[in-house]
CSV table of C-alpha atoms in Angstrom, one decimal:
chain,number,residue,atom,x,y,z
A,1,UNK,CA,-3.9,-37.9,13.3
A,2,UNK,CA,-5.2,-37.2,9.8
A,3,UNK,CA,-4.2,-38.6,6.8
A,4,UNK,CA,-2.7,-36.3,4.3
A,5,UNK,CA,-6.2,-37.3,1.9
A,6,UNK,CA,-8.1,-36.4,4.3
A,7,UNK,CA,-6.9,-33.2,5.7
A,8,UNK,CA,-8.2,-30.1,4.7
A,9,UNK,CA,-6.5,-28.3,1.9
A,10,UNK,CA,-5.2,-24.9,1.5
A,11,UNK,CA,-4.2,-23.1,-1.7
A,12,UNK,CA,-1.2,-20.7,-1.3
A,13,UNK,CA,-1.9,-18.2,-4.7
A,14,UNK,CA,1.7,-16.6,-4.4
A,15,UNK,CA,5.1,-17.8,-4.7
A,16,UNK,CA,8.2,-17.5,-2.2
A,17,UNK,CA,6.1,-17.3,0.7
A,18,UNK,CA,8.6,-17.7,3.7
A,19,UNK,CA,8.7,-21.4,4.7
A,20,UNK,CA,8.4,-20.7,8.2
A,21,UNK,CA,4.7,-19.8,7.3
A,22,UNK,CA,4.3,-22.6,4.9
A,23,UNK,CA,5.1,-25.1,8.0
A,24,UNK,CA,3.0,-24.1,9.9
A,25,UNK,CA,-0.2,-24.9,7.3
A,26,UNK,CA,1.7,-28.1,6.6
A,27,UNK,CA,1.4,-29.0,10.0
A,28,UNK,CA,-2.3,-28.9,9.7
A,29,UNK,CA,-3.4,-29.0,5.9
A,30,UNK,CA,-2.6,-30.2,3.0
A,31,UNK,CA,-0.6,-27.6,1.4
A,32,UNK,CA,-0.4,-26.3,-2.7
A,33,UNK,CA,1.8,-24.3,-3.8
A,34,UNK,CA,1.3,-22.3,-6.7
A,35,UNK,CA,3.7,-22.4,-9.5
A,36,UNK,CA,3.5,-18.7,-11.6
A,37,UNK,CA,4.7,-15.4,-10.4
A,38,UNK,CA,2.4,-13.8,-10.2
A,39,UNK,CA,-0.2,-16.2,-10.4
A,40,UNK,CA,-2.9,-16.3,-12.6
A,41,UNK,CA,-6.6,-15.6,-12.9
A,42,UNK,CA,-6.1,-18.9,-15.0
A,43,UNK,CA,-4.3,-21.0,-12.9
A,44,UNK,CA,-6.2,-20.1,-9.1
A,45,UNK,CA,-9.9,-21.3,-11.1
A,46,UNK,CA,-8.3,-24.2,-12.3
A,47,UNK,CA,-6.8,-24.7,-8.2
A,48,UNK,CA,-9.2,-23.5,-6.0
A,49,UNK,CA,-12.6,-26.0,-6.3
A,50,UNK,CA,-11.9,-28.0,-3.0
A,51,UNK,CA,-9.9,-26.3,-0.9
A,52,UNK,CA,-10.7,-25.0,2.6
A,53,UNK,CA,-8.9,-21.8,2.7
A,54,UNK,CA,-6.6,-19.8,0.0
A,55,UNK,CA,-3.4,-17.5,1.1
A,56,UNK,CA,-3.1,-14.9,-1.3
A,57,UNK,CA,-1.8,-10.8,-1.4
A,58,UNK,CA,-3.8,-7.9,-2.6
A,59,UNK,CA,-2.5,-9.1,-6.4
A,60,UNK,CA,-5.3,-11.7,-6.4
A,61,UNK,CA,-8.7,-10.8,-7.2
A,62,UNK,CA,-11.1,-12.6,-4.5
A,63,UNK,CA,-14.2,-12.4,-6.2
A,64,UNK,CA,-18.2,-13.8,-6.3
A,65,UNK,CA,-16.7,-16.2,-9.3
A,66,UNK,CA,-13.7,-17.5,-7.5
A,67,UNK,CA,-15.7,-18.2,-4.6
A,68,UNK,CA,-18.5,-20.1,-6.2
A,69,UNK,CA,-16.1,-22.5,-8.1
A,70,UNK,CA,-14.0,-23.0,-4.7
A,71,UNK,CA,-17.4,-24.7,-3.4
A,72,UNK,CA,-18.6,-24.9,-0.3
A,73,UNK,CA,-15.6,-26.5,1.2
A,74,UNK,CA,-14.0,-22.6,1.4
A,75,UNK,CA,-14.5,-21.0,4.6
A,76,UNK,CA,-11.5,-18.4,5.0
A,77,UNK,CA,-9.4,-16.1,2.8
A,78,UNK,CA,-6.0,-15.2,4.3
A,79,UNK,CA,-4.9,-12.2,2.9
A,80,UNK,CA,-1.0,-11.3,3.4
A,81,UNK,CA,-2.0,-7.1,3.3
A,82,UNK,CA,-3.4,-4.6,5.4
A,83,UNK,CA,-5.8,-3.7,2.4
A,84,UNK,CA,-8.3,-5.7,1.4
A,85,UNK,CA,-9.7,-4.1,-1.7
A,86,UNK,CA,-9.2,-7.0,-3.8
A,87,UNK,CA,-11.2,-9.3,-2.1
A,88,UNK,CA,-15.5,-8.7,-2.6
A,89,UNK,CA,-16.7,-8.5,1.0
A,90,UNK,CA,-20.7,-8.8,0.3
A,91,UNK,CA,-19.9,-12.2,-1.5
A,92,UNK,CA,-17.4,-13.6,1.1
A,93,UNK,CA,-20.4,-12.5,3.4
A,94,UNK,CA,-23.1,-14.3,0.9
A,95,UNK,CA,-20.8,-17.7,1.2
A,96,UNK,CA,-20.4,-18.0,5.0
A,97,UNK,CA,-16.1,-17.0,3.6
A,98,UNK,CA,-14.2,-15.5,6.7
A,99,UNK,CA,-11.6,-13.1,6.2
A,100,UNK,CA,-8.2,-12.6,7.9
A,101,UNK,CA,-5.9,-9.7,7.4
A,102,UNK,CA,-2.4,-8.6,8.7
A,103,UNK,CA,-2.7,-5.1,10.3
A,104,UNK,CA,-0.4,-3.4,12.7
A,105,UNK,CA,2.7,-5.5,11.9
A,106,UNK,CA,3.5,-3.8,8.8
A,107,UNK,CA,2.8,-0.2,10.1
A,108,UNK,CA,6.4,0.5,11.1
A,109,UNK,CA,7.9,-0.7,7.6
A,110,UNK,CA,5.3,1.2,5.9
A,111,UNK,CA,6.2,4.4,7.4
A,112,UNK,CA,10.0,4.1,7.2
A,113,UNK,CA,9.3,3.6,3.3
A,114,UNK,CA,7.3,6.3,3.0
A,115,UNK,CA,9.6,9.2,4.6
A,116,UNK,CA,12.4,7.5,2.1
A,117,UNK,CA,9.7,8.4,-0.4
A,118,UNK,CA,9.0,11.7,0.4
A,119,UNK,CA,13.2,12.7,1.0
A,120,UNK,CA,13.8,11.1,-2.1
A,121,UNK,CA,10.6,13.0,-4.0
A,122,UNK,CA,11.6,16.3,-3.0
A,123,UNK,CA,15.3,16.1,-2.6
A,124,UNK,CA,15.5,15.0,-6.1
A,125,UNK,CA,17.0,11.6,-5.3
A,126,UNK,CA,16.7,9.8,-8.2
A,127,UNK,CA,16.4,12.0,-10.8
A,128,UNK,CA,20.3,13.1,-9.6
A,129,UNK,CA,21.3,9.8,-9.3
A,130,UNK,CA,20.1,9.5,-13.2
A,131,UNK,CA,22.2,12.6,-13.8
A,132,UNK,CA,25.4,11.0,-12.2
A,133,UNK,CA,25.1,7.9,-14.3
A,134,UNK,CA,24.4,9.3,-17.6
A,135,UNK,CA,27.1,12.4,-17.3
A,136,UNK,CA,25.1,15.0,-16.5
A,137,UNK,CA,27.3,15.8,-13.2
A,138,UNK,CA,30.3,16.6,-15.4
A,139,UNK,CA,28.5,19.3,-16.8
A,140,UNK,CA,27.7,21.3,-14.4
A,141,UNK,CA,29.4,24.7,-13.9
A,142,UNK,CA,30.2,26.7,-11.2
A,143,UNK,CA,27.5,29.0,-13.0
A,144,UNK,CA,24.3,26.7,-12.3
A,145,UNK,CA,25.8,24.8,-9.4
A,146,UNK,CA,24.0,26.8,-7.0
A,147,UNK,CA,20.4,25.7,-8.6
A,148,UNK,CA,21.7,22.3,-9.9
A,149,UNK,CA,19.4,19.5,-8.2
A,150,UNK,CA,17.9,21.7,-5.3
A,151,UNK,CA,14.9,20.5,-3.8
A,152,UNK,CA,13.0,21.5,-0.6
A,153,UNK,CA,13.7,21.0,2.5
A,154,UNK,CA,10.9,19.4,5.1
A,155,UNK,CA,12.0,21.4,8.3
A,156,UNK,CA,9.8,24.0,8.8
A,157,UNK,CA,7.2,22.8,6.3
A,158,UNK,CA,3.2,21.6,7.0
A,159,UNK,CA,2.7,18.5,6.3
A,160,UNK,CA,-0.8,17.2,6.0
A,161,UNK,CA,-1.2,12.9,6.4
A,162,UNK,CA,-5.0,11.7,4.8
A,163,UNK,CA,-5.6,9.4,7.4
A,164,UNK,CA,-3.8,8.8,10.3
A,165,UNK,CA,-4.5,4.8,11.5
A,166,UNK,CA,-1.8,3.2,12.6
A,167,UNK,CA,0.7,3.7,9.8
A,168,UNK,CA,-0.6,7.2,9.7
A,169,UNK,CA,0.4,7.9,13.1
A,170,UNK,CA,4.0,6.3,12.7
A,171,UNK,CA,4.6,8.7,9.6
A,172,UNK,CA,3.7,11.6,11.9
A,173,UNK,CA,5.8,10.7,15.1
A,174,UNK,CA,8.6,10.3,12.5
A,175,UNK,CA,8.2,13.3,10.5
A,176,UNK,CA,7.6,15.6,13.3
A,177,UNK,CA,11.4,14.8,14.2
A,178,UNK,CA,12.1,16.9,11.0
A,179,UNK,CA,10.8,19.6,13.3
A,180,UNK,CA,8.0,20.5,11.2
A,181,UNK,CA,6.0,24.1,11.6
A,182,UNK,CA,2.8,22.5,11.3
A,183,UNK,CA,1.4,18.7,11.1
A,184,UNK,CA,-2.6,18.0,9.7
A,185,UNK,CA,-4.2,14.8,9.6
A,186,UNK,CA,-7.8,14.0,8.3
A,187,UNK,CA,-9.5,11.2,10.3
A,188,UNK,CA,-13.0,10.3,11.4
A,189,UNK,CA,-12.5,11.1,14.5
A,190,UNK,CA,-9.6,12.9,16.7
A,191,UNK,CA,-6.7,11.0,17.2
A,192,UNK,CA,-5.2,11.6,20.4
A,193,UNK,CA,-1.6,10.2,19.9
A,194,UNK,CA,-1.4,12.5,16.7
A,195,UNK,CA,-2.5,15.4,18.9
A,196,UNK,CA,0.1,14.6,21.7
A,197,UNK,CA,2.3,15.6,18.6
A,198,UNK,CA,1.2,18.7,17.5
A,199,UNK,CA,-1.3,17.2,15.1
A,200,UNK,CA,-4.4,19.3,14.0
A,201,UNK,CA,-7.7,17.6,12.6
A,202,UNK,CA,-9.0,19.4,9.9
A,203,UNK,CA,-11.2,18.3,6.6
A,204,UNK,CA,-9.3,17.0,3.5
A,205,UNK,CA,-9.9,20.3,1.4
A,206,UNK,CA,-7.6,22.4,4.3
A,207,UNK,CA,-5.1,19.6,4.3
A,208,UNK,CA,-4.6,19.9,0.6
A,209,UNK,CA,-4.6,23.5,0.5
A,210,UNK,CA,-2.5,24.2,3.4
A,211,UNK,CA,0.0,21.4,3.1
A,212,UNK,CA,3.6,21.6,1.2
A,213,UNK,CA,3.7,17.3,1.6
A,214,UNK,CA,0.6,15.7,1.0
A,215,UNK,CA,0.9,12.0,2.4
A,216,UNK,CA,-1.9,9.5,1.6
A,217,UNK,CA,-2.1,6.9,4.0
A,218,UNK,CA,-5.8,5.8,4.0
A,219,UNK,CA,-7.7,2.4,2.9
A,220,UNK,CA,-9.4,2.2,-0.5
A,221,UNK,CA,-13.2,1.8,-0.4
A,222,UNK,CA,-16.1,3.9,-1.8
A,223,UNK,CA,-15.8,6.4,0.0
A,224,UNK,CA,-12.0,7.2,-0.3
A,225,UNK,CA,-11.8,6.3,-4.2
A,226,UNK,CA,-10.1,9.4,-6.0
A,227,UNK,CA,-10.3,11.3,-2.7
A,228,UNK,CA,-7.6,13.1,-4.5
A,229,UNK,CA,-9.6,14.6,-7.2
A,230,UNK,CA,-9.1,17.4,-10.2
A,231,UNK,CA,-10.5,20.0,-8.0
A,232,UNK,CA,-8.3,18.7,-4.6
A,233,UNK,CA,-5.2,18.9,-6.9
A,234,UNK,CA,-6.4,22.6,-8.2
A,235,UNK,CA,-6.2,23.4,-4.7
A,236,UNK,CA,-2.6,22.0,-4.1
A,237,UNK,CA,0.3,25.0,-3.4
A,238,UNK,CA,2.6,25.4,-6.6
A,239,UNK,CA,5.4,23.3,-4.7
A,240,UNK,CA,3.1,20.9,-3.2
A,241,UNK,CA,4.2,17.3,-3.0
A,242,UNK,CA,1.8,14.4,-3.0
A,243,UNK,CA,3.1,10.3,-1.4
A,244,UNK,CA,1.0,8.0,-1.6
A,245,UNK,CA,1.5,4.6,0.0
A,246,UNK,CA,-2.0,3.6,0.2
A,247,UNK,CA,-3.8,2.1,-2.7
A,248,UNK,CA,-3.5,4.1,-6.5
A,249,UNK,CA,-7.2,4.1,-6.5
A,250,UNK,CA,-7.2,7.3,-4.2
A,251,UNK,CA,-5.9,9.1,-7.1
A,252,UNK,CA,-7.4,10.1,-10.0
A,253,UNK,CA,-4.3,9.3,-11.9
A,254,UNK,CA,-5.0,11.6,-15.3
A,255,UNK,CA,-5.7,14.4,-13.4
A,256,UNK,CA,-2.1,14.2,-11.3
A,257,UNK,CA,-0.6,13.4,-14.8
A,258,UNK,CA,-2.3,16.6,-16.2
A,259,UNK,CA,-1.0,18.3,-13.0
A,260,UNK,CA,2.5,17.4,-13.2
A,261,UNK,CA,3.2,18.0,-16.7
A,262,UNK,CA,2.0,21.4,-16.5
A,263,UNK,CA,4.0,22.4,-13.3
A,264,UNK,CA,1.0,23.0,-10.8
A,265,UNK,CA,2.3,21.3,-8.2
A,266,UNK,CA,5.9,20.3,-7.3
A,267,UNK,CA,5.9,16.5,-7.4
A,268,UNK,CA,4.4,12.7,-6.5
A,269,UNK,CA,6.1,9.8,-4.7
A,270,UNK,CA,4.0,6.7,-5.5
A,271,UNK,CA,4.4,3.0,-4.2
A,272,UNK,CA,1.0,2.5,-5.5
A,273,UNK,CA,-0.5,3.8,-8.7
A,274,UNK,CA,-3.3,2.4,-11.3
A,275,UNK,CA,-3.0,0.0,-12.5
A,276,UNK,CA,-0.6,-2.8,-10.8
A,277,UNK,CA,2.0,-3.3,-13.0
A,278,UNK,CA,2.3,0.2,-13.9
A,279,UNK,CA,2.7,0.1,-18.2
A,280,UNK,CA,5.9,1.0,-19.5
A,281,UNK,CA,4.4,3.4,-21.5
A,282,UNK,CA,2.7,5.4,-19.0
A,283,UNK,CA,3.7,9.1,-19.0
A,284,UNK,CA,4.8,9.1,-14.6
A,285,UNK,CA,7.4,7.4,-16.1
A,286,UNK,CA,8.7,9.7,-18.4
A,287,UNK,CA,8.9,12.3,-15.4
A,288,UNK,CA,11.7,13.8,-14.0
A,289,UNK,CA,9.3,15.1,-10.8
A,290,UNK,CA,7.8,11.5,-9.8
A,291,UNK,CA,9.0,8.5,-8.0
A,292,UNK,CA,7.8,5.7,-8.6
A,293,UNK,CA,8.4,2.2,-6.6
A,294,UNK,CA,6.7,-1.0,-7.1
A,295,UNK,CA,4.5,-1.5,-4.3
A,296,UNK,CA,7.2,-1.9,-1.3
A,297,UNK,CA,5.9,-0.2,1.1
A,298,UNK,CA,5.6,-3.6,3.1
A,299,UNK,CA,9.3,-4.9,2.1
A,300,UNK,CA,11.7,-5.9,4.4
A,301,UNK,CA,12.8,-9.7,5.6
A,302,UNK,CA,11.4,-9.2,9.0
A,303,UNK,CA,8.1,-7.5,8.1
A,304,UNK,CA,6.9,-9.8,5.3
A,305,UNK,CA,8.0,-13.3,7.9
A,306,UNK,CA,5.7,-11.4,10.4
A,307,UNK,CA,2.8,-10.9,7.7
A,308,UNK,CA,3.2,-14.7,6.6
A,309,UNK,CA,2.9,-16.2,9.9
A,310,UNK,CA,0.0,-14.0,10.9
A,311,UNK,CA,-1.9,-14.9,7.8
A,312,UNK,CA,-1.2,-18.6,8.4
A,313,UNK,CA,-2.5,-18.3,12.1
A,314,UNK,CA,-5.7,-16.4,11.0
A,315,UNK,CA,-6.5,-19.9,8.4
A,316,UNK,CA,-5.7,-22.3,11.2
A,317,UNK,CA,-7.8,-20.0,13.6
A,318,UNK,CA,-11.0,-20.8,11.3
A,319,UNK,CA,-10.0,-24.9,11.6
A,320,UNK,CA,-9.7,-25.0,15.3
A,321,UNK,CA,-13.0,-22.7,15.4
A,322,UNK,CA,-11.8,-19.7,17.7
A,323,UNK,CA,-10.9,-16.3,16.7
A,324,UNK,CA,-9.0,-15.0,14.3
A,325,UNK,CA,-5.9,-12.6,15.6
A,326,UNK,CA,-7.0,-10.7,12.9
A,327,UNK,CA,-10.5,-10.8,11.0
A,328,UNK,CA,-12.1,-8.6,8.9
A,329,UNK,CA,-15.5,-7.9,10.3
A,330,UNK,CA,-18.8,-7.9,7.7
């Protein structure tokens, strides 16, 4: 059996990572732990020369740096997320650095979140609950009760999902239950599950201009960046509203501000924006039309144990040599 000085080591750049997960390295490597939340750019240069693999999330920037002063003793990045935007793919590939990921067991989670996100956008959820709080229920008359907090309904809307992978599809099978008039989906090619449903492929500028709920559910890469432009919001219906529970890159962020101050379109539901902490001062929060959540599209007990353990058998995958249940291919 190896020593504990000569086992391999790992570096796990997050904090409260379920123990379950954790044992399971510690069976196999040496194990550290970092200490800030959310750790630093600082702190993972200073920890990472030597170690064999590093567990991080999407908050940790996997770069050409970070790589070179890890050494040559790296060989795989586990990355608890189904994105991997963070992490530089031509210099993992440069360094011999694998990659693991966590698809498909977060799809479900993700797609209860965001229908909460869109029922909450357009129903007005928080911005009534605001109004409960801070009085503004007392003073409603039977005058402006009829108008007071009325949002719109999703039955007999179209709804148009930007990408329809697997969390894609799960938003459509549970939408469509809202019995929908019409669902839309972009994707590179048909997907015949979404069809089965009623679903229609069509390009992104029909989606936006056809759609009353705009639901971005795609991965962040060149290609997709601001795929949600000025001109695609220009083409947005008065009432549209636009989720997002992809990456905030999609967006081009001052052109939705500019769009919802002025009214052109009916709302946004974001669990992603730009950047990651969103600033205090930033004006989506000043907005009675937007929801905002931190990033929780992922969050629930069951789904982020699932995401742990899968990340920590795609590292001890590389150590044994075979395959990776989940690898990022480059």
């Amino acid at each position: 059996m190896l020593t504990t000085m000569s086992r391999p080591k790992v570096l796990v750049a997050m904090k409260l990572v379920p123990e379950i997960a954790i044992d399971l390295l510690r069976k196999r490597f040496d194990v550290e732990v970092c200490d800030s939340i959310p750790i630093t750019r600082t702190e993972m240069m200073k920890k990472v020369p030597g170690k064999f693999a590093i567990f991080c999330s999407a908050l940790s920037k996997i770069d050409e740096e970070l790589i070179k002063t890890a050494g040559s003793s790296l060989k795989v990045v586990g990355t608890i997320s189904v994105g991997y935007d963070h992490v530089d793919l031509t210099a993992m590939k440069k360094y011999g650095v694998r990659l693991g990921y966590t698809p498909h067991v977060l799809s479900e989670t993700v797609a209860e979140t965001t229908v909460g996100l869109l029922i909450a956008t357009t129903r007005r959820f928080f911005e009534a609950n605001h109004a409960l709080k801070t009085g503004g229920w007392k003073d409603v008359t039977t005058v402006v009760w009829m108008n007071w907090m009325c949002g719109r309904g999703i039955r007999n809307s179209v709804v148009g999902i930007v990408g329809c992978g697997n969390i894609g599809t799960s938003i459509a099978r549970k939408l469509k239950t809202f019995d929908i008039s019409q669902l839309l989906y972009t994707s590179r090619t048909e997907k015949p599950a979404v069809k089965a449903l009623g679903g229609k492929l069509v390009t992104i500028d029909e989606l936006v201009e056809q759609s009353d709920f705009i639901i971005l559910s795609i991965a962040l890469n060149e290609d997709t960046k601001f795929i949600i432009n000025r001109e695609r919001i220009a083409k947005m219906k008065s009432h549209a509203v636009l989720v997002n529970i992809g990456r905030g890159g999609l967006i081009d962020q001052d052109a939705l501000i500019e769009a919802l101050q002025e009214n052109r379109i009916g709302g946004a539901g974001l669990d992603v924006m730009t950047p990651e902490p969103l600033p205090l001062d930033s004006p989506l929060m000043k907005m009675d039309n937007v929801v905002l959540l931190p990033h929780i599209g992922s969050a629930s007990i069951e789904t982020r144990a699932e995401m742990a353990i899968l990340t920590a058998k795609n590292i001890i995958a590389v150590l044994d040599n075979t395959a990776m249940p989940n690898e990022v291919k480059y």
